[in-house]
Short mmCIF file of C-alpha atoms in Angstrom, two decimals:
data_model
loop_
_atom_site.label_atom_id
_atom_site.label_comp_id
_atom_site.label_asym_id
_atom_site.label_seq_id
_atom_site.Cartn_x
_atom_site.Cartn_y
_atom_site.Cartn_z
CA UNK A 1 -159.64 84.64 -22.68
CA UNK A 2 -162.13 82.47 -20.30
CA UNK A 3 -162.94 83.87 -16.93
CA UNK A 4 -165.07 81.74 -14.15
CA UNK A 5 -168.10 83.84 -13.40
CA UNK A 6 -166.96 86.12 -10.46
CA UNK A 7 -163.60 85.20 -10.70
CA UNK A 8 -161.44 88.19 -10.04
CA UNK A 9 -159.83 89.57 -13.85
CA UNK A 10 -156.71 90.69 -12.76
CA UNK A 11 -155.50 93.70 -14.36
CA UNK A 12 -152.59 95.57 -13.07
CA UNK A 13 -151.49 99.11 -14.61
CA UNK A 14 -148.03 100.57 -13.96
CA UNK A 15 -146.76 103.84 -13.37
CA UNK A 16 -148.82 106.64 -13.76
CA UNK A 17 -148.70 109.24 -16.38
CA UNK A 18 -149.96 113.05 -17.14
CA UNK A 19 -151.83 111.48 -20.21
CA UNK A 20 -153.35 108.41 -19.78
CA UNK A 21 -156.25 109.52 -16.65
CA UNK A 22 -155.98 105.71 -15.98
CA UNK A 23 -159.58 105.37 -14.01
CA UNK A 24 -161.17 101.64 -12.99
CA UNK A 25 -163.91 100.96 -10.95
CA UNK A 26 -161.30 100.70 -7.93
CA UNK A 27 -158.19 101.79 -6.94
CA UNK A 28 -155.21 102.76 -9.20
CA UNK A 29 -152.40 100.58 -8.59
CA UNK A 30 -148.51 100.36 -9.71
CA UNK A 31 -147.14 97.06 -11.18
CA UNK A 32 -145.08 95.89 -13.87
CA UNK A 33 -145.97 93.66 -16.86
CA UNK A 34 -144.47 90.21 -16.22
CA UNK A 35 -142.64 88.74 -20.04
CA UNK A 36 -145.58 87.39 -22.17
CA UNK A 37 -148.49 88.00 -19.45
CA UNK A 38 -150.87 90.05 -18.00
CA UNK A 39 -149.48 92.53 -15.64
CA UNK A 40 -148.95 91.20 -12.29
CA UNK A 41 -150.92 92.91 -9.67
CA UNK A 42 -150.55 94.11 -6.21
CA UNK A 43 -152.26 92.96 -3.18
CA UNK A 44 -153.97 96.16 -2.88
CA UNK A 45 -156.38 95.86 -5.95
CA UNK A 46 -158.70 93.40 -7.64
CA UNK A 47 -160.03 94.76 -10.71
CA UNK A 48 -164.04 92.55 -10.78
CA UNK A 49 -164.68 91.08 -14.23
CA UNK A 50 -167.59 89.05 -14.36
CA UNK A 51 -168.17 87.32 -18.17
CA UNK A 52 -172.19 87.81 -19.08
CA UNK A 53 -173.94 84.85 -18.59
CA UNK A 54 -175.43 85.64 -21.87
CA UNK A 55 -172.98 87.50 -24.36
CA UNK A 56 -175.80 88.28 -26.98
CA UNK A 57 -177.79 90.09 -24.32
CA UNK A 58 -174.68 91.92 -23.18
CA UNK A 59 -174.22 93.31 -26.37
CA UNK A 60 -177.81 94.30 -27.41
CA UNK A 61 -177.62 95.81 -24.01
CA UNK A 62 -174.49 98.02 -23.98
CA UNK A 63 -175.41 99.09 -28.19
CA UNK A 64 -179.02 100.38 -26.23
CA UNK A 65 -176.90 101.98 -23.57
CA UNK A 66 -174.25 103.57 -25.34
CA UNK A 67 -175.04 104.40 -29.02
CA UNK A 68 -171.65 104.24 -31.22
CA UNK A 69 -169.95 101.96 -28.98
CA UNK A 70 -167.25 99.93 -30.85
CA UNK A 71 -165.99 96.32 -30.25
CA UNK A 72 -163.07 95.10 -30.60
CA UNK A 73 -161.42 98.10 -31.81
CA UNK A 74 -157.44 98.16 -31.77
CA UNK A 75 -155.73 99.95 -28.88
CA UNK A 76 -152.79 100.86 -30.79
CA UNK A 77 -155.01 102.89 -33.42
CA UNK A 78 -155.35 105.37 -30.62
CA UNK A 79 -152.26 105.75 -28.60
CA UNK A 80 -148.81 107.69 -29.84
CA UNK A 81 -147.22 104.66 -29.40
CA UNK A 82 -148.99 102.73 -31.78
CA UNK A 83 -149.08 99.53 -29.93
CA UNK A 84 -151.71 97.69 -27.77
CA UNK A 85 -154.51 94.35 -28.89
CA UNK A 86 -158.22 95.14 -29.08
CA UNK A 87 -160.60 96.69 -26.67
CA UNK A 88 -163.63 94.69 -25.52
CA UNK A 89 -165.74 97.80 -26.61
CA UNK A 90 -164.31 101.12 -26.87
CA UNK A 91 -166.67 104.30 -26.43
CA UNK A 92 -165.96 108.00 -27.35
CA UNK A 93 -167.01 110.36 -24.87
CA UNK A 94 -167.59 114.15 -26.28
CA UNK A 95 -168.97 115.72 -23.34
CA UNK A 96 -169.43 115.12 -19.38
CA UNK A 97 -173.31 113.72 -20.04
CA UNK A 98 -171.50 110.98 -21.89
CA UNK A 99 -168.61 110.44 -19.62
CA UNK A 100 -171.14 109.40 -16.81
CA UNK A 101 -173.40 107.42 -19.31
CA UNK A 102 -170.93 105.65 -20.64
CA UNK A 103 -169.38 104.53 -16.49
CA UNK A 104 -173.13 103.78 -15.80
CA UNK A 105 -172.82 101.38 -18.45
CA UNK A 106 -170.25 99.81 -17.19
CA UNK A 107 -171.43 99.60 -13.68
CA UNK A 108 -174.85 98.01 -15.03
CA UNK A 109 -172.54 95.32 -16.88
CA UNK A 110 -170.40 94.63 -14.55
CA UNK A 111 -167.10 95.84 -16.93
CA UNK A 112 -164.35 97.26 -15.82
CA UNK A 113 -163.24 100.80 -17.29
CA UNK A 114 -159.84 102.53 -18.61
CA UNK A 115 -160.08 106.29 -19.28
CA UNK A 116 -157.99 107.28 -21.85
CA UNK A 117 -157.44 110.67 -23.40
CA UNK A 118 -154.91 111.81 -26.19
CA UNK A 119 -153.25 108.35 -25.71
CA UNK A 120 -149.34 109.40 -25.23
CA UNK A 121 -147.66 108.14 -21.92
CA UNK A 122 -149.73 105.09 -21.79
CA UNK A 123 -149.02 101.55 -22.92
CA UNK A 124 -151.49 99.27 -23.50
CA UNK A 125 -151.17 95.56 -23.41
CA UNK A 126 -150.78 93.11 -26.73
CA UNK A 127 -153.96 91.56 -25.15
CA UNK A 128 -156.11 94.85 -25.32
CA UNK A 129 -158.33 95.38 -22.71
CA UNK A 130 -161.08 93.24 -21.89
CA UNK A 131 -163.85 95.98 -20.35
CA UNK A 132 -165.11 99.05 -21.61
CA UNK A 133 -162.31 102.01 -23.02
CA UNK A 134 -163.76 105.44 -22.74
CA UNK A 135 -161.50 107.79 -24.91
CA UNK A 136 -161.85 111.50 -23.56
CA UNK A 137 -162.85 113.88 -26.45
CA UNK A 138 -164.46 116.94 -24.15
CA UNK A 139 -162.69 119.70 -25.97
CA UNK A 140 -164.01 123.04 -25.77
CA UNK A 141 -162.42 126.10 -24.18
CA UNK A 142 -163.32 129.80 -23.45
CA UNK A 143 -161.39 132.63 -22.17
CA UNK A 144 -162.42 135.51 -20.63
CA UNK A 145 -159.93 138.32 -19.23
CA UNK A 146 -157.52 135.91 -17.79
CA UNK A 147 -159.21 133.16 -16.81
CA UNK A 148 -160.10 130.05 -19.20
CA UNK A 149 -162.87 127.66 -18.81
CA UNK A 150 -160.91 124.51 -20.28
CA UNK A 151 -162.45 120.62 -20.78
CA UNK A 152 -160.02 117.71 -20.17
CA UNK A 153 -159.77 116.73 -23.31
CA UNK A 154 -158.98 120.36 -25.48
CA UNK A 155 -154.82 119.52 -26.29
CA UNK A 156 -152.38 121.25 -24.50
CA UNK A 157 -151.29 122.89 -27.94
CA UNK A 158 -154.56 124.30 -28.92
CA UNK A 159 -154.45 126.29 -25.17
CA UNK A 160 -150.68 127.38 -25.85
CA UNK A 161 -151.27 128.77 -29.12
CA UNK A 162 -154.71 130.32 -27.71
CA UNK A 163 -153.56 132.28 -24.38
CA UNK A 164 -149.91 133.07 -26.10
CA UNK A 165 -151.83 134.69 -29.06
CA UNK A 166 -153.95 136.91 -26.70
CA UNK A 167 -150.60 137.75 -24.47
CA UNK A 168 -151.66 135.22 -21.68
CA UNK A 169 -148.92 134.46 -19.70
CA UNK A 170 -148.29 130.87 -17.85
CA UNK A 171 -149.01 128.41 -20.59
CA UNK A 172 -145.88 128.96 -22.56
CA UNK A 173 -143.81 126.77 -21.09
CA UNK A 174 -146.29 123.85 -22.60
CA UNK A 175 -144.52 124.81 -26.19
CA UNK A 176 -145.03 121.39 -27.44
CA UNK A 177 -146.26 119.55 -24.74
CA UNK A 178 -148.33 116.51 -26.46
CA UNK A 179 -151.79 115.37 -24.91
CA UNK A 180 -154.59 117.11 -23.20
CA UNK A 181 -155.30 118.94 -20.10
CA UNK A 182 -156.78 116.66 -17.93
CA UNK A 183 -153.79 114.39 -18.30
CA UNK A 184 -151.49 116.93 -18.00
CA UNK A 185 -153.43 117.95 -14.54
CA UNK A 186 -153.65 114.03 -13.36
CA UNK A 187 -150.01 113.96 -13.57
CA UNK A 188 -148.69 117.65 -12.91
CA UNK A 189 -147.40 117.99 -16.14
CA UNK A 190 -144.19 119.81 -16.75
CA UNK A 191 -141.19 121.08 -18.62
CA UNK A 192 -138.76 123.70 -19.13
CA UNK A 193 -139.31 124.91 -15.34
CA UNK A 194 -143.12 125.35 -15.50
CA UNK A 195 -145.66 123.07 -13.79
CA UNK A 196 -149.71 122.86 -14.77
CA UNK A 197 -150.21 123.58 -11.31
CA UNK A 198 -148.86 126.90 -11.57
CA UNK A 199 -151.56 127.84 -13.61
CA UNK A 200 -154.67 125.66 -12.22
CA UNK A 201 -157.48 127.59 -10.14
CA UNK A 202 -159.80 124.76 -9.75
CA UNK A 203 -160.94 121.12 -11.13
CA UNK A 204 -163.96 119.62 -11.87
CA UNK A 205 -163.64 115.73 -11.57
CA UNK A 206 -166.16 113.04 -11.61
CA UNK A 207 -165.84 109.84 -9.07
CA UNK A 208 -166.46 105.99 -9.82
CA UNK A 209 -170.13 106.81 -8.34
CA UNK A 210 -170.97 109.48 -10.44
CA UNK A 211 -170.95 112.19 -7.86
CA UNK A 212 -169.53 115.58 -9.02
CA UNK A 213 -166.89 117.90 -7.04
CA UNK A 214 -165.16 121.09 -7.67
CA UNK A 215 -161.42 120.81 -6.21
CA UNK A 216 -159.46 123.68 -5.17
CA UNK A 217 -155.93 123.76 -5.95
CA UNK A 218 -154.75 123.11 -2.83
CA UNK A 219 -157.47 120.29 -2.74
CA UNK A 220 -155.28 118.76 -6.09
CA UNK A 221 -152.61 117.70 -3.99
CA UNK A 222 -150.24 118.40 -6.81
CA UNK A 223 -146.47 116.99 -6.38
CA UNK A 224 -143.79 115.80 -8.69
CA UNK A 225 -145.52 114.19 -11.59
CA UNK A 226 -148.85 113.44 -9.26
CA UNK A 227 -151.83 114.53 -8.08
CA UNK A 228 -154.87 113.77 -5.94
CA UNK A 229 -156.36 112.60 -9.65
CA UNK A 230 -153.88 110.15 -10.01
CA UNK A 231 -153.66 108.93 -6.33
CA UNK A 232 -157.70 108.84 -5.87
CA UNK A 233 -160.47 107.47 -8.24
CA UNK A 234 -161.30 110.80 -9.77
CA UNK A 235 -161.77 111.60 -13.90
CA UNK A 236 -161.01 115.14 -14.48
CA UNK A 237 -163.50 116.82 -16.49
CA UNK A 238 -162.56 120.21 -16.71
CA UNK A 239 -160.38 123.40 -15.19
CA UNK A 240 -160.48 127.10 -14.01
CA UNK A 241 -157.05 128.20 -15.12
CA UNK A 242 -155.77 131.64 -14.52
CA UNK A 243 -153.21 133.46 -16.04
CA UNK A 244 -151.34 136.76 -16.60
CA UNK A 245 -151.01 139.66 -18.99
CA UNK A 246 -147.92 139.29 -20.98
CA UNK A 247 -146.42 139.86 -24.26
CA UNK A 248 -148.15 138.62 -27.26
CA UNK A 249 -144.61 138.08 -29.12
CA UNK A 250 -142.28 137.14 -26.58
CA UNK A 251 -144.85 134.40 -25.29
CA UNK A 252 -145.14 132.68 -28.97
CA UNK A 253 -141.30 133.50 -29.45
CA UNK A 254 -140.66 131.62 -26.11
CA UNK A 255 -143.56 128.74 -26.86
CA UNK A 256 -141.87 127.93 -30.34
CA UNK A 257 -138.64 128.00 -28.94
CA UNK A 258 -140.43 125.14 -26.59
CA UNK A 259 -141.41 123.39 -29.85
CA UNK A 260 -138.52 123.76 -32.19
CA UNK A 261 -136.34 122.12 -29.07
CA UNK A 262 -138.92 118.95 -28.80
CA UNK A 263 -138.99 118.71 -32.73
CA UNK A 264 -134.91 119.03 -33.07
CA UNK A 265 -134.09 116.27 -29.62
CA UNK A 266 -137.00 114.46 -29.16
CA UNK A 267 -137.70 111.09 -31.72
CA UNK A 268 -140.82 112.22 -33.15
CA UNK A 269 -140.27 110.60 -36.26
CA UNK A 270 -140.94 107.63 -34.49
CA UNK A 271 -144.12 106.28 -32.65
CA UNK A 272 -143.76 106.97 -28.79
CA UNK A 273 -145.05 107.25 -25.21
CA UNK A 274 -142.95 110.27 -24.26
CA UNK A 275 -140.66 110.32 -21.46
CA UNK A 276 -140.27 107.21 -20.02
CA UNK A 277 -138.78 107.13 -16.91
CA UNK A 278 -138.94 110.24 -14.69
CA UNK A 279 -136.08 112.76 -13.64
CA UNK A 280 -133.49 112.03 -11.20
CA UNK A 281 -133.90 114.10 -7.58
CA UNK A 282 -130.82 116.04 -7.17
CA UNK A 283 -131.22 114.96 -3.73
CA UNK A 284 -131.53 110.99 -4.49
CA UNK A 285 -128.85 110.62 -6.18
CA UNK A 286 -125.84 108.47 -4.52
CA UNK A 287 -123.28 110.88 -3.63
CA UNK A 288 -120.22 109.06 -5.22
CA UNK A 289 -121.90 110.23 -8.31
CA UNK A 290 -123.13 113.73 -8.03
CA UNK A 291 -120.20 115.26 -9.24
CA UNK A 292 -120.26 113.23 -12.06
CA UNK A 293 -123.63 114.20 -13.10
CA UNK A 294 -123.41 118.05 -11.36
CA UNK A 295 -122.25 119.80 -15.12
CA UNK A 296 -126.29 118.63 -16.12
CA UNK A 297 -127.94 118.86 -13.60
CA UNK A 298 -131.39 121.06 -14.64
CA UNK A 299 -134.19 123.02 -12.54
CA UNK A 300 -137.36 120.84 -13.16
CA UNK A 301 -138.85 122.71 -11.19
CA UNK A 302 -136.32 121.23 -8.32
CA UNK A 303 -132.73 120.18 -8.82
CA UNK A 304 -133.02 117.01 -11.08
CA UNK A 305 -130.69 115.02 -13.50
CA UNK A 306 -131.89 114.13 -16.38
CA UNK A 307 -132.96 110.77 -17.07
CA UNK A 308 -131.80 111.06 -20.59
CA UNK A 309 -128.45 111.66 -19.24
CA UNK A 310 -127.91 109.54 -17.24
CA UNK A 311 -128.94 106.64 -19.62
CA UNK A 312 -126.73 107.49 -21.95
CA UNK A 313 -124.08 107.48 -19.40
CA UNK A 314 -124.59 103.89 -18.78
CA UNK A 315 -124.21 103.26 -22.49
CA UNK A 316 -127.43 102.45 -23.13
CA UNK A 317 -128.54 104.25 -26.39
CA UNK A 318 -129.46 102.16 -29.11
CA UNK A 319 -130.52 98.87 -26.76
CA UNK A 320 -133.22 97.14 -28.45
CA UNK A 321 -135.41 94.19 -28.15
CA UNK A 322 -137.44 93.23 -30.98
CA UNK A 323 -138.61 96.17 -32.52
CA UNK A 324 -138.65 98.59 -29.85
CA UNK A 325 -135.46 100.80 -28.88
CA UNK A 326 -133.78 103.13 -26.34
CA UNK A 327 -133.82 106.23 -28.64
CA UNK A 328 -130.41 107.36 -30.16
CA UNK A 329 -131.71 111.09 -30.32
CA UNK A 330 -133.00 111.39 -26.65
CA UNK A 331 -132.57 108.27 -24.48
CA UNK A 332 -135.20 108.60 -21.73
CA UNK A 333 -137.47 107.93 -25.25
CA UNK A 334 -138.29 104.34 -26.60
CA UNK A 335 -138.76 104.24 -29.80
CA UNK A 336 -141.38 101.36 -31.85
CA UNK A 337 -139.54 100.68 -35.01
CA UNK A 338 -142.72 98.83 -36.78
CA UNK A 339 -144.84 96.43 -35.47
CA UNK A 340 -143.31 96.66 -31.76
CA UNK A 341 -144.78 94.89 -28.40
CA UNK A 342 -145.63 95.85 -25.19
CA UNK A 343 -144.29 93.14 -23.82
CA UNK A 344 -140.77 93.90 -25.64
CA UNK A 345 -141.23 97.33 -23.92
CA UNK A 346 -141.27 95.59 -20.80
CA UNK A 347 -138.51 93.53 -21.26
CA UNK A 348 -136.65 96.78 -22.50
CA UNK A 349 -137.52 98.70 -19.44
CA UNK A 350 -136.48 96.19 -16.89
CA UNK A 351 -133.05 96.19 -18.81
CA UNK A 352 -132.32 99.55 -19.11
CA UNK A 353 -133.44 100.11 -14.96
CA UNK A 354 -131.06 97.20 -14.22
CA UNK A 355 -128.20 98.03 -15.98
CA UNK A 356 -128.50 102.05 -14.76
CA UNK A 357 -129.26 100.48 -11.09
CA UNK A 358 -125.77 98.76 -11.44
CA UNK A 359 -123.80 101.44 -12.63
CA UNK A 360 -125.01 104.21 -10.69
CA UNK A 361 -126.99 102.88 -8.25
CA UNK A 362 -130.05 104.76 -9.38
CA UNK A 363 -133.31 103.34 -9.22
CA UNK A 364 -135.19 104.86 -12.12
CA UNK A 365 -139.07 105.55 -11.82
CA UNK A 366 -141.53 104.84 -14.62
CA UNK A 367 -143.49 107.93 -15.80
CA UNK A 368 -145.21 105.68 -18.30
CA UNK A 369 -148.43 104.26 -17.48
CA UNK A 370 -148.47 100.32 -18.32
CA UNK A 371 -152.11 98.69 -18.92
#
């Protein structure tokens, strides 16, 4: 794709996730993927993508720079979803040293920058992306009474299984739960009543100039599927969590429970984001239709209805276009059949929100991250 030197690259990303830790050298945004193009972008954010003048110097540079940096390595070889074009250049990051190595890079070359972690709740454009991808891969962990020293990228299961084993309460809940920390902590992660916020002390995050800072919980701003992480341009390096004595076998009892219910409902045996759209408020919903929905209605960790439910309500299971699908298992689930397209997804998404929108009068919110 040809850009005019210092012409603005617009690149708009959509709603944010708990996985994705979308980062650029600006401010996050929300915006949808218009059919067949780039996503369109708000007036509130110009992503700066300047083409080298000379693209054999930019790439003897950036190999100097960043050793192991790949080009034009396929998106959708690295998300759950299994869908997205090629990546300008696409770095792994293994520790914080290289996180900030690999953004100085960037800076130097003028390229913009998508963090990306365990890749679920994230979908990446057919296009690719046409900066630099850093892929999260920080994993190490230690745990020390009740406290554990996590990185943002260990997964979410390797903590259950750890702190459930040793009778750590407050991580049970996470039975399951796909992806890593620090995109469960950009986007409050939660399920099944529990929140990662419950169990957060503090967060190391990094900013878009390199500067470090320690963030109390309070300082996280957590809410509903958000944080300060997701609102500000922070990359979450690690976490203080702190937990509770509890019982060895009724925590991995209650954690497999977790796991056995996401294995039996969720579509696993196909490629997906997650959850795509999030929970219904209790309180939101149009009042012509709260009885209606009041027999499944949940705690989450407010009064919600489920999103699942209330797609299938509107008779949307099975909706397709191409090969992508509203999941006949668990509805608030798209599904890639083979070879699906993020712009299909789109299309799909602004169907099923229509349609619900009609019928109930719900607006449904994205908890997928669209790049």
């Amino acid at each position: 794709m040809s850009v005019p030197a210092r012409e603005p690259y617009k690149v708009g990303n959509g709603p944010p996730s708990s996985e994705a830790l979308c980062f650029f050298v600006y401010q996050n945004i929300t915006a949808t993927m218009k059919l067949g193009r780039r996503p369109a972008l708000t007036k509130n954010f110009v992503l700066e993508y300047t083409p080298p003048a000379h693209k054999g110097k930019m790439e003897e540079t950036i190999q100097k720079l960043l050793p192991g940096v790949r080009k034009q390595e396929s998106l959708s070889r690295h998300t759950t979803f299994r869908i997205g074009g090629p990546a300008r250049y696409f770095f792994t990051a293994t520790n914080s040293d290289a996180i900030i190595r690999a953004l100085q890079a960037a800076k130097k070359l003028r390229l913009s920058v998508f963090i990306l972690s365990g890749g679920s709740n994230v979908v990446m454009s057919d296009a690719g992306f046409p900066g630099l991808v850093i892929q999260i891969r920080n994993s190490k962990f230690k745990i020390r009474n009740f406290r554990v020293d996590a990185e943002a990228g260990v997964l979410c299961s390797s903590l259950v299984k750890a702190t459930v084993h040793r009778g750590l309460e407050g991580l049970e809940w996470a039975g399951g739960l796909p992806g890593s920390l620090g995109g469960a902590i950009r986007g409050n992660a939660g399920a099944f009543g529990g929140e990662i916020k419950d169990a957060v002390v503090s967060v190391e995050a990094i900013d878009e100039k390199g500067r470090m800072h320690v963030f109390s919980k309070k300082q996280c701003r957590f809410s509903y599927r958000s944080s300060i992480f997701k609102e500000k341009k922070y990359i979450v390096l690690s976490a203080v969590l702190g937990l509770v004595k509890g019982d060895a076998k009724e925590l991995s009892k209650i954690a497999r429970s977790h796991m056995l219910y996401r294995k039996e409902r969720h579509p696993l045996e196909y490629p997906n984001a997650g959850s795509m759209f999030k929970n219904c408020d209790a309180k939101k919903l149009p009042v012509r239709w709260k009885k209606h929905f009041a027999n499944v209605m949940k705690i989450d960790p407010f009064p919600v209805i489920p999103t699942a439910a209330i797609i299938a309500a509107a008779g949307l299971k099975g909706l397709r276009v191409g090969n992508v699908q509203v999941s006949q298992k668990h509805p608030n689930y798209i599904v890639n059949l083979g070879k699906g397209r993020a712009k299909d997804v789109v299309r799909l998404v602004e169907k099923v929100k229509q349609k619900v929108k009609k019928k109930f009068g719900i607006v449904l919110e994205e908890e997928i991250q669209f790049v």
